[in-house]
Coordinates of N, CA and C in Angstrom, one line a residue:
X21 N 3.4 62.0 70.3 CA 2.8 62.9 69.4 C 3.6 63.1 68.2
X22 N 4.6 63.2 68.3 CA 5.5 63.2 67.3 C 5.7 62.1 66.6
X23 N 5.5 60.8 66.5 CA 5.5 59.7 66.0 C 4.4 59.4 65.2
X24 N 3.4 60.1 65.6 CA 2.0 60.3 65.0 C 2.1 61.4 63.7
X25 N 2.8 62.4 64.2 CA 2.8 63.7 62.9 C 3.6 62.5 61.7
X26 N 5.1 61.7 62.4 CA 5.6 61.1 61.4 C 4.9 60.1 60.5
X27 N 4.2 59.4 61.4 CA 3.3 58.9 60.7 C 2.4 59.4 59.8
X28 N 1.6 60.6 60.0 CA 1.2 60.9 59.0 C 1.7 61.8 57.8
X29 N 2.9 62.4 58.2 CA 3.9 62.6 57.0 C 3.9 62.2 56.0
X30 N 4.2 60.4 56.5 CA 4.7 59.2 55.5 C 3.5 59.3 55.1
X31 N 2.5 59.0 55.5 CA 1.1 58.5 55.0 C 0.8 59.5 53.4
X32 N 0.8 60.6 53.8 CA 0.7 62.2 52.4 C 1.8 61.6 51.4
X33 N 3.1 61.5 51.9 CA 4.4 61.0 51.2 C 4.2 60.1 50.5
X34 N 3.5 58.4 51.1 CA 3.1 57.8 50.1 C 1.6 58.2 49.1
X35 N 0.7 58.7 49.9 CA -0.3 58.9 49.0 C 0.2 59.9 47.5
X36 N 0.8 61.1 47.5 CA 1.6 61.7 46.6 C 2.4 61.0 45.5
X37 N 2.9 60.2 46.3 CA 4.0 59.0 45.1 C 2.8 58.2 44.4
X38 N 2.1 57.9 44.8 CA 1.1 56.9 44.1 C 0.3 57.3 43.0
X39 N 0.0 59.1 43.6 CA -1.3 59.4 43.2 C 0.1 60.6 41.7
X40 N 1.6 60.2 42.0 CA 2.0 60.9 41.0 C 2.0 62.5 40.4
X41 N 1.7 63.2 41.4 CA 1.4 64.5 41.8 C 2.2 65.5 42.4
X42 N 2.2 67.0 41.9 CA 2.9 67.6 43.0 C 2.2 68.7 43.2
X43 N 0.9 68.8 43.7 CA 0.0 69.9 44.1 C 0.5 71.5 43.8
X44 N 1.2 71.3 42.3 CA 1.5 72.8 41.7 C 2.6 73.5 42.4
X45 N 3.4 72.7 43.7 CA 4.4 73.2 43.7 C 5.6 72.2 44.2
X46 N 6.3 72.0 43.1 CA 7.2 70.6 43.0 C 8.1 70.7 43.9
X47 N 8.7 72.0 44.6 CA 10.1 71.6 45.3 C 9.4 71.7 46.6
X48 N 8.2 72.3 47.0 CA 8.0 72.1 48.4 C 7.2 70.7 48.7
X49 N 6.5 70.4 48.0 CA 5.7 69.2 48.1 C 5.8 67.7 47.5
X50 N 7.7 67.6 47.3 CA 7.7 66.3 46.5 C 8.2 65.5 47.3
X51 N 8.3 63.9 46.7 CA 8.3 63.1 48.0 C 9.6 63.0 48.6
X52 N 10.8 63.3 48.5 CA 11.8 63.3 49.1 C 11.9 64.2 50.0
X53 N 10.8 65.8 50.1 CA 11.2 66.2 51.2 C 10.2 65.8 52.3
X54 N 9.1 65.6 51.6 CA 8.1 64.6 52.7 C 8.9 63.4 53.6
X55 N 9.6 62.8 52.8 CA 10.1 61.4 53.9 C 11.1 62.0 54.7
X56 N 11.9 63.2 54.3 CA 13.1 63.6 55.2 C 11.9 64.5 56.5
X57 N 11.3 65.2 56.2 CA 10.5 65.7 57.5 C 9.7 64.8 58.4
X58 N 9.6 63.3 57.9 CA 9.3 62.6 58.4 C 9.7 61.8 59.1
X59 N 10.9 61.8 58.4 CA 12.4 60.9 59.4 C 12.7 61.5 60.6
X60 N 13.1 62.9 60.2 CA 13.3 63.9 61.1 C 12.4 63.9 62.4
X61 N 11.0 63.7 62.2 CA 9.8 64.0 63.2 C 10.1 62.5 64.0
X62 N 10.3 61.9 63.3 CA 10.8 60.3 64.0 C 12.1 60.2 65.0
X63 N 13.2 61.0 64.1 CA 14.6 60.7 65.1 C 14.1 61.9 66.7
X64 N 13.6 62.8 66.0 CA 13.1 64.2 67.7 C 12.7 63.1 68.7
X65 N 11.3 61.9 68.2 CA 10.8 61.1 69.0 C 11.7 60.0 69.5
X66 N 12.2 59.8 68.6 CA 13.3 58.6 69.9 C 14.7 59.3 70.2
X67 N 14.5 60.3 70.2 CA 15.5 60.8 71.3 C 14.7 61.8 72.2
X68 N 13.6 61.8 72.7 CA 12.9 62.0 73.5 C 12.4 63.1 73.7
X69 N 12.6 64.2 72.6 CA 12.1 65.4 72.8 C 10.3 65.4 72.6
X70 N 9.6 66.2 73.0 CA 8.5 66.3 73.2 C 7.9 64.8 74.2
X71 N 8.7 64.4 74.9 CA 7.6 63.2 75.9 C 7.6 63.4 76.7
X72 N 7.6 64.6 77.9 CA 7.0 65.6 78.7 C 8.2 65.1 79.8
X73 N 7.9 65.6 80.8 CA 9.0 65.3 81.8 C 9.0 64.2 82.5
X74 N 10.7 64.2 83.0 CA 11.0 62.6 83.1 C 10.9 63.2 84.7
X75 N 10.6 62.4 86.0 CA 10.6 62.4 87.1 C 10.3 61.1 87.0
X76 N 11.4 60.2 88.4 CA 11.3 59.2 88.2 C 10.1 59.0 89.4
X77 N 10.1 59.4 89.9 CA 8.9 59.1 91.0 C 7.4 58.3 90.7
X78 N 7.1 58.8 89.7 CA 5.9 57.7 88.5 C 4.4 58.6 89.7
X79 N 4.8 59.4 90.1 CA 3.3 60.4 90.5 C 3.3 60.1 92.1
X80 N 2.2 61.1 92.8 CA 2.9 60.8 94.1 C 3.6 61.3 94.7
X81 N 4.9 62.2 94.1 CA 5.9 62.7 95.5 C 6.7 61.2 95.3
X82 N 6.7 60.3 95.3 CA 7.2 58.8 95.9 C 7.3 59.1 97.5
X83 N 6.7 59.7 98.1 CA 6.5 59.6 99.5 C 5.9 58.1 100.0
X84 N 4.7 57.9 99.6 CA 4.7 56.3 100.1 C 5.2 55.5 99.5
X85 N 6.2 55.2 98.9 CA 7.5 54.5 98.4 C 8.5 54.4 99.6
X86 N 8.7 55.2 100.3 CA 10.0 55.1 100.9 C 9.7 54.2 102.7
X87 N 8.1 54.1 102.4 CA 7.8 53.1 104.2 C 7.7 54.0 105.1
X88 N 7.7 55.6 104.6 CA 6.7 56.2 105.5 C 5.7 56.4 106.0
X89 N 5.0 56.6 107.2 CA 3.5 56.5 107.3 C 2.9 58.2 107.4
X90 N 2.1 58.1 107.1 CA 1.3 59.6 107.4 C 1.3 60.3 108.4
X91 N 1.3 59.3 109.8 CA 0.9 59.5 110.7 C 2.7 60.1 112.0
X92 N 3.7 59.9 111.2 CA 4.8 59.8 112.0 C 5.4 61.2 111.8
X93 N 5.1 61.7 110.9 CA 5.6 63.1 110.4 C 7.4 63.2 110.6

């Protein structure tokens, strides 16, 4: 999810540089603070914040992982 906000950060970031604009207010909307909120939204994602919890089990319990049967209790 966060790799998607950065993505579309960039996306505004470049369309603004192109389109040579600063929607009437230059320090909050110019392109160098767009690409640093974007970078930023990028570094959260690869250091793993927001990608929900890690359990290594992959769903399941890992109960039938381990060659238990149902039936042995």
């Amino acid at each position: 999810m966060l790799a998607i906000l950065a993505a579309i950060v960039f996306g505004f970031a470049l369309l603004i540089d192109l389109l040579d604009t600063n929607f009437g207010a230059p320090d909050l909307f110019n392109w160098n603070t767009l690409v640093l909120l974007g970078l930023f939204l990028l570094a959260l994602y690869l250091g793993g914040v927001g990608s929900g919890p890690r359990s290594g089990g992959g769903g399941g319990g890992g109960r039938w992982y381990r060659g238990r049967r149902p039936g042995r209790g």
